[in-house]
Short mmCIF file of N, CA and C in Angstrom, two decimals:
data_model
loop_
_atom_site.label_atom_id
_atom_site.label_comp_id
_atom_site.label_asym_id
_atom_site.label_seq_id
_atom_site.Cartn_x
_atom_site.Cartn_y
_atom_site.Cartn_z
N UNK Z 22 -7.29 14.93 -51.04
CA UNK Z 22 -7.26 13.65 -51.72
C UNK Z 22 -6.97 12.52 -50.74
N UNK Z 23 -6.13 12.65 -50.06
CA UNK Z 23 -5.44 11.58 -49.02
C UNK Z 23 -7.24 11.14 -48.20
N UNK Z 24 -7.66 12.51 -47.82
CA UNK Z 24 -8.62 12.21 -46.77
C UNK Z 24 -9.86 11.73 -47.95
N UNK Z 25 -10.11 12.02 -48.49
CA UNK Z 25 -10.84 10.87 -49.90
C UNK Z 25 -10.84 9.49 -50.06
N UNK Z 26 -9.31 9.45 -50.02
CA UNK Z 26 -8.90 8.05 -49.93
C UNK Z 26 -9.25 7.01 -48.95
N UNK Z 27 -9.07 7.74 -47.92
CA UNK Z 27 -9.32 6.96 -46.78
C UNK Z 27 -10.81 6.76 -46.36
N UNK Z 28 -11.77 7.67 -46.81
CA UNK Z 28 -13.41 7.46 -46.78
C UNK Z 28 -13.38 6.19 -47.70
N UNK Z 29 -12.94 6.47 -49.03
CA UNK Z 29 -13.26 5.26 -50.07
C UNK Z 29 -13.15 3.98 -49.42
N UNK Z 30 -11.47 3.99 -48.64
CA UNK Z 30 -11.49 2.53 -47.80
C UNK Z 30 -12.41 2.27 -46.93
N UNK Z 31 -12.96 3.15 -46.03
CA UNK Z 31 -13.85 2.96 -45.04
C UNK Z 31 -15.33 2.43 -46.14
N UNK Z 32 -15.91 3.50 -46.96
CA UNK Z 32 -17.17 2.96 -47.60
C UNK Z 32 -17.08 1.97 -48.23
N UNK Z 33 -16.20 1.33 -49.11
CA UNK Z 33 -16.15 0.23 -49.88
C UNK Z 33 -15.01 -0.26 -49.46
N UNK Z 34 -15.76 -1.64 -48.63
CA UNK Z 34 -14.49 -1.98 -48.17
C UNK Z 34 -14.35 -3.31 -48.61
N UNK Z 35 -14.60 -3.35 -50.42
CA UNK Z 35 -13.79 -3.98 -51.22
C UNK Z 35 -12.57 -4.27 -51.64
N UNK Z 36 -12.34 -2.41 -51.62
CA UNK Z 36 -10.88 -2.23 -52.11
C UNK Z 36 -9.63 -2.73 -51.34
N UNK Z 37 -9.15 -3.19 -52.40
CA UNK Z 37 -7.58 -3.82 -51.86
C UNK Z 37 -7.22 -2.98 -51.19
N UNK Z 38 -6.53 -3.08 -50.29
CA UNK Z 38 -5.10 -1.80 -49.60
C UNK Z 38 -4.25 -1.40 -50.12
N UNK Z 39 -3.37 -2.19 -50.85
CA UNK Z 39 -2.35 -1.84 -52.47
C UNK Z 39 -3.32 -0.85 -53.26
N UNK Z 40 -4.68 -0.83 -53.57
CA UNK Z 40 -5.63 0.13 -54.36
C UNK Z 40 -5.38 1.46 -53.87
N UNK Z 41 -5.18 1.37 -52.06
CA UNK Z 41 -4.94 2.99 -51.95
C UNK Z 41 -3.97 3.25 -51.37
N UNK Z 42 -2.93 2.16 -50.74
CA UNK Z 42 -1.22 2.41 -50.18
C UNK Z 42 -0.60 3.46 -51.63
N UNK Z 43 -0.62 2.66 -52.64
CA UNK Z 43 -0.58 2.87 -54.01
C UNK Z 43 -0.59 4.14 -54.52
N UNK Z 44 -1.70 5.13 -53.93
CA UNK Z 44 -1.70 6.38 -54.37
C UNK Z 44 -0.91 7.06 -53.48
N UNK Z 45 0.10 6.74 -51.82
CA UNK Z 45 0.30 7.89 -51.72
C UNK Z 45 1.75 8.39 -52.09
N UNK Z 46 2.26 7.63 -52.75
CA UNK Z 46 3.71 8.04 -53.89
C UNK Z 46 3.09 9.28 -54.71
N UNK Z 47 2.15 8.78 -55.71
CA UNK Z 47 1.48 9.90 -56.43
C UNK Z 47 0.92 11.22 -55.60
N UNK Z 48 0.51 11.39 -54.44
CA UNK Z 48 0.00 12.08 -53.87
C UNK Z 48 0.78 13.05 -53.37
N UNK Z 49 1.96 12.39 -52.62
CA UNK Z 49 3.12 13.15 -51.97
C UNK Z 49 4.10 13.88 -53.25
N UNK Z 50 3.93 13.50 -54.35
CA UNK Z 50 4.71 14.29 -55.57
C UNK Z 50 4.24 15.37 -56.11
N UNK Z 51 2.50 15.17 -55.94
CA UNK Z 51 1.80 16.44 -56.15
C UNK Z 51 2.25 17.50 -55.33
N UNK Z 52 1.86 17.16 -53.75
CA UNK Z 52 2.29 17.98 -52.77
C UNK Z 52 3.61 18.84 -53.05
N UNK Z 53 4.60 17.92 -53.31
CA UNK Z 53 5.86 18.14 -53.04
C UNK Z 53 5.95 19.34 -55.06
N UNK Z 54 5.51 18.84 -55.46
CA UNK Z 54 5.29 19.79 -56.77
C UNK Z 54 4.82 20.86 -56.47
N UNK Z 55 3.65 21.10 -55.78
CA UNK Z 55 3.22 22.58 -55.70
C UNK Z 55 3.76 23.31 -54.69
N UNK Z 56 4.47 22.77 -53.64
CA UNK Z 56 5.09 23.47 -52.78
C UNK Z 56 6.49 23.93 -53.47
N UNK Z 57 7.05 23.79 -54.44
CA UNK Z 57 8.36 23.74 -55.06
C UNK Z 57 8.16 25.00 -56.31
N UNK Z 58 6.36 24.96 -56.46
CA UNK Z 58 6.48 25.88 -57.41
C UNK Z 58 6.30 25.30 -59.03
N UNK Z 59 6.84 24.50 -58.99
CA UNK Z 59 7.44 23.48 -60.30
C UNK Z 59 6.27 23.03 -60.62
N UNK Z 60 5.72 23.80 -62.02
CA UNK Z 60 4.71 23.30 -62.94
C UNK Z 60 4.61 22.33 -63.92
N UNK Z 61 6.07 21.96 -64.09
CA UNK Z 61 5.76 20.42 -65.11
C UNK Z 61 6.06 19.31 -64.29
N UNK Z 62 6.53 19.93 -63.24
CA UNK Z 62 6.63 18.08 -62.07
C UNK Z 62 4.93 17.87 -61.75
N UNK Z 63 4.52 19.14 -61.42
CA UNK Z 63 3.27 19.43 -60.83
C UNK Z 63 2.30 18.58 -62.46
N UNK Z 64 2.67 18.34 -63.81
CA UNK Z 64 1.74 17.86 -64.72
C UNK Z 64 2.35 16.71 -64.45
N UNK Z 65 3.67 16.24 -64.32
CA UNK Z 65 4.06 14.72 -64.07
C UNK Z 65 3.26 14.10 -63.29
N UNK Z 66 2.78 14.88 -61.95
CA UNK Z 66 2.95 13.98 -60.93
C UNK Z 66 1.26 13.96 -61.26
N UNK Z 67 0.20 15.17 -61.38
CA UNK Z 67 -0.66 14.74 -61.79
C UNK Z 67 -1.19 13.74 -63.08
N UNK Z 68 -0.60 13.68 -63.90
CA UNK Z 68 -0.95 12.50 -64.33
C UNK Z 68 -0.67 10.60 -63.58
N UNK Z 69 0.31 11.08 -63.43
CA UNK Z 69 0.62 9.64 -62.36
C UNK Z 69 -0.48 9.50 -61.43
N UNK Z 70 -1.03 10.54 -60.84
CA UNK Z 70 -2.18 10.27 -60.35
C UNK Z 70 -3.37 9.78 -60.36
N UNK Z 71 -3.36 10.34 -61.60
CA UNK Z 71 -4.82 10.45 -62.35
C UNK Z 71 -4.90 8.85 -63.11
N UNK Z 72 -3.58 8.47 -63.34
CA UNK Z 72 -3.83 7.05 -63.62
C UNK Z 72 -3.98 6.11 -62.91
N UNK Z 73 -3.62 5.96 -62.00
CA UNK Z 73 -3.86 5.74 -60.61
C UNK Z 73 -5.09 5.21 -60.20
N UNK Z 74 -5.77 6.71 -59.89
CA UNK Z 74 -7.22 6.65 -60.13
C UNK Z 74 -7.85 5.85 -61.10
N UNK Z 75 -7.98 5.69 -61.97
CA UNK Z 75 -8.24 5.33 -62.84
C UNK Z 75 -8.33 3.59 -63.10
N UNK Z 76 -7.42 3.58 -62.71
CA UNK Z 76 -6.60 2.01 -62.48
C UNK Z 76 -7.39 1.47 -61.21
N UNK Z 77 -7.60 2.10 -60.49
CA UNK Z 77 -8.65 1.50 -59.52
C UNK Z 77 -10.00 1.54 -59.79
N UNK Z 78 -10.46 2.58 -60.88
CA UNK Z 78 -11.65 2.32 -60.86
C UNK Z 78 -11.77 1.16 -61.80
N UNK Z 79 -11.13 0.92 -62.58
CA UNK Z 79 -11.08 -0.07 -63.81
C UNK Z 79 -11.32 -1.26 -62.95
N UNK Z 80 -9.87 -1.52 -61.91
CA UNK Z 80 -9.75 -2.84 -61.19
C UNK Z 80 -10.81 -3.50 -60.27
N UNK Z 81 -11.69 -2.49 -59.96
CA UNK Z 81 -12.81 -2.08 -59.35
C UNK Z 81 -14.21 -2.73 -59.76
N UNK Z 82 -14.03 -2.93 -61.16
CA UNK Z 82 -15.45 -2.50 -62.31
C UNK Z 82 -15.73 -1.51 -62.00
N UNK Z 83 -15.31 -0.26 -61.72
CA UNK Z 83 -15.57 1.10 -61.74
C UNK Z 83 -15.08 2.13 -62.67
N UNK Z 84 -14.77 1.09 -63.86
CA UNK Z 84 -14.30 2.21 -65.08
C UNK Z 84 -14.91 3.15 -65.75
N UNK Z 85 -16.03 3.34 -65.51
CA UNK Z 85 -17.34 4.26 -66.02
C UNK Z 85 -16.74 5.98 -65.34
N UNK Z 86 -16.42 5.37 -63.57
CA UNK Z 86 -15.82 6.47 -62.64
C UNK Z 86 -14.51 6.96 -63.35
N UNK Z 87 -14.54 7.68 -64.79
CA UNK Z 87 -12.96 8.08 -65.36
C UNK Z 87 -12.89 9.88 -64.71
N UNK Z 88 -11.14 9.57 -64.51
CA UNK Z 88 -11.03 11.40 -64.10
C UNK Z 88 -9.93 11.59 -65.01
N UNK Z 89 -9.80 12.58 -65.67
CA UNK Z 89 -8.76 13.09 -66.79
C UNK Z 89 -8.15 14.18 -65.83
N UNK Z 90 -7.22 14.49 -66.33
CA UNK Z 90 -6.03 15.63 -65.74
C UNK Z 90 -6.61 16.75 -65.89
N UNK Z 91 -6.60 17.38 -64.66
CA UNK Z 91 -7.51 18.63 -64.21
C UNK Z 91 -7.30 20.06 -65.30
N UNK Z 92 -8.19 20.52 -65.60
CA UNK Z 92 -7.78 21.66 -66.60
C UNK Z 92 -8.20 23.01 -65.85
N UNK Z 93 -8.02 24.25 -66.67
CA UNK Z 93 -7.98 25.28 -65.88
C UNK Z 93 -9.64 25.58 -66.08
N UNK Z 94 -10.61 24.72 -65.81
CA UNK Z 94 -11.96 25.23 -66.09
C UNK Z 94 -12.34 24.88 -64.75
N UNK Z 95 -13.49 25.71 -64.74
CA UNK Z 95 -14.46 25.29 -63.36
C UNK Z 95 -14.22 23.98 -62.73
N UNK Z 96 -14.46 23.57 -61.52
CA UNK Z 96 -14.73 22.42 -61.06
C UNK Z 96 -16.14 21.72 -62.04
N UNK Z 97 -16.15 20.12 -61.82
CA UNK Z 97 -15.76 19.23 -61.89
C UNK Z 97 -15.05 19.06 -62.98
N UNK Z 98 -13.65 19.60 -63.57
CA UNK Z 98 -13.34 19.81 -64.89
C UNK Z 98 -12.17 18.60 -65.04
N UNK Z 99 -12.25 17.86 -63.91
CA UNK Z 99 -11.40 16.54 -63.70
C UNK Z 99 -12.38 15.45 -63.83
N UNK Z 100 -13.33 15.52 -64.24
CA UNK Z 100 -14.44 14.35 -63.79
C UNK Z 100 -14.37 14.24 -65.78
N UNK Z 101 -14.98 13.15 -66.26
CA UNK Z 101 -15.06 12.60 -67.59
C UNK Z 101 -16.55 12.23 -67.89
N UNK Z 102 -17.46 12.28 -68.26
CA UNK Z 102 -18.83 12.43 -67.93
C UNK Z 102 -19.32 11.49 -69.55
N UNK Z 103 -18.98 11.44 -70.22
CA UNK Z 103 -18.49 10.64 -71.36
C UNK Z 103 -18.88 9.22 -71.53
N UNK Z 104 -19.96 8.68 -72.40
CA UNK Z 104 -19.86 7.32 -72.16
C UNK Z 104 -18.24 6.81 -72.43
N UNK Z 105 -18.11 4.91 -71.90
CA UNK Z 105 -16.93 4.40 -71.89
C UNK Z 105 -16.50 4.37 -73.74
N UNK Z 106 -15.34 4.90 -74.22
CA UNK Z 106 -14.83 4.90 -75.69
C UNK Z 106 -15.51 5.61 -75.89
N UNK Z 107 -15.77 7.10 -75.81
CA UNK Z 107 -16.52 8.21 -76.41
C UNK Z 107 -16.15 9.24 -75.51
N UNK Z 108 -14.87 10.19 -76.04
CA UNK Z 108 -14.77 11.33 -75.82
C UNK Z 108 -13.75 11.19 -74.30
N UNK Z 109 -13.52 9.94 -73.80
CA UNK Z 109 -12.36 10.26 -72.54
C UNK Z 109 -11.21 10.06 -73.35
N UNK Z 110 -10.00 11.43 -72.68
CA UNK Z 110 -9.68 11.55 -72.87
C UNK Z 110 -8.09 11.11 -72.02
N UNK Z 111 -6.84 11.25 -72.18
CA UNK Z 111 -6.17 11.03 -71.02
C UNK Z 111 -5.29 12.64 -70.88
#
């Protein structure tokens, strides 16, 4: 994710710096969640994330780009594919 982040700044280099300084509180809690073991810090911290995300794509005009909190299905099972007000979920 971190190294994600940092392409996004490089390709669109719209985005504020607060857009992705911003995520790495959320990022480092994930980390620090799965290394600990700890499965409901590990849903805390992913949602904090995921809003995050989210919040930038909005701030962006990139709210179409929605990611919901990862479930135990196949990959892309974090991605929201959904027109906007139809079926995203948080």
């Amino acid at each position: 994710m971190t190294d994600s982040l940092a392409k996004a700044a490089i390709f669109y280099p719209g985005i504020p710096v607060s857009n992705v300084t911003t995520m790495k509180e959320p990022l480092l809690s994930v980390a620090d969640a799965i290394s600990a073991g700890d499965s409901r810090r590990l849903a805390v911290s992913m949602r904090a994330l995921t809003d995050g995300c989210n919040a930038c794509h909005t701030s962006m005009e990139r709210g179409f780009i929605a990611i919901g909190v990862p479930t135990d299905q196949q990959p892309p099972a974090n991605q929201i594919f959904a027109p906007i007000g139809r079926g995203a979920k948080k």
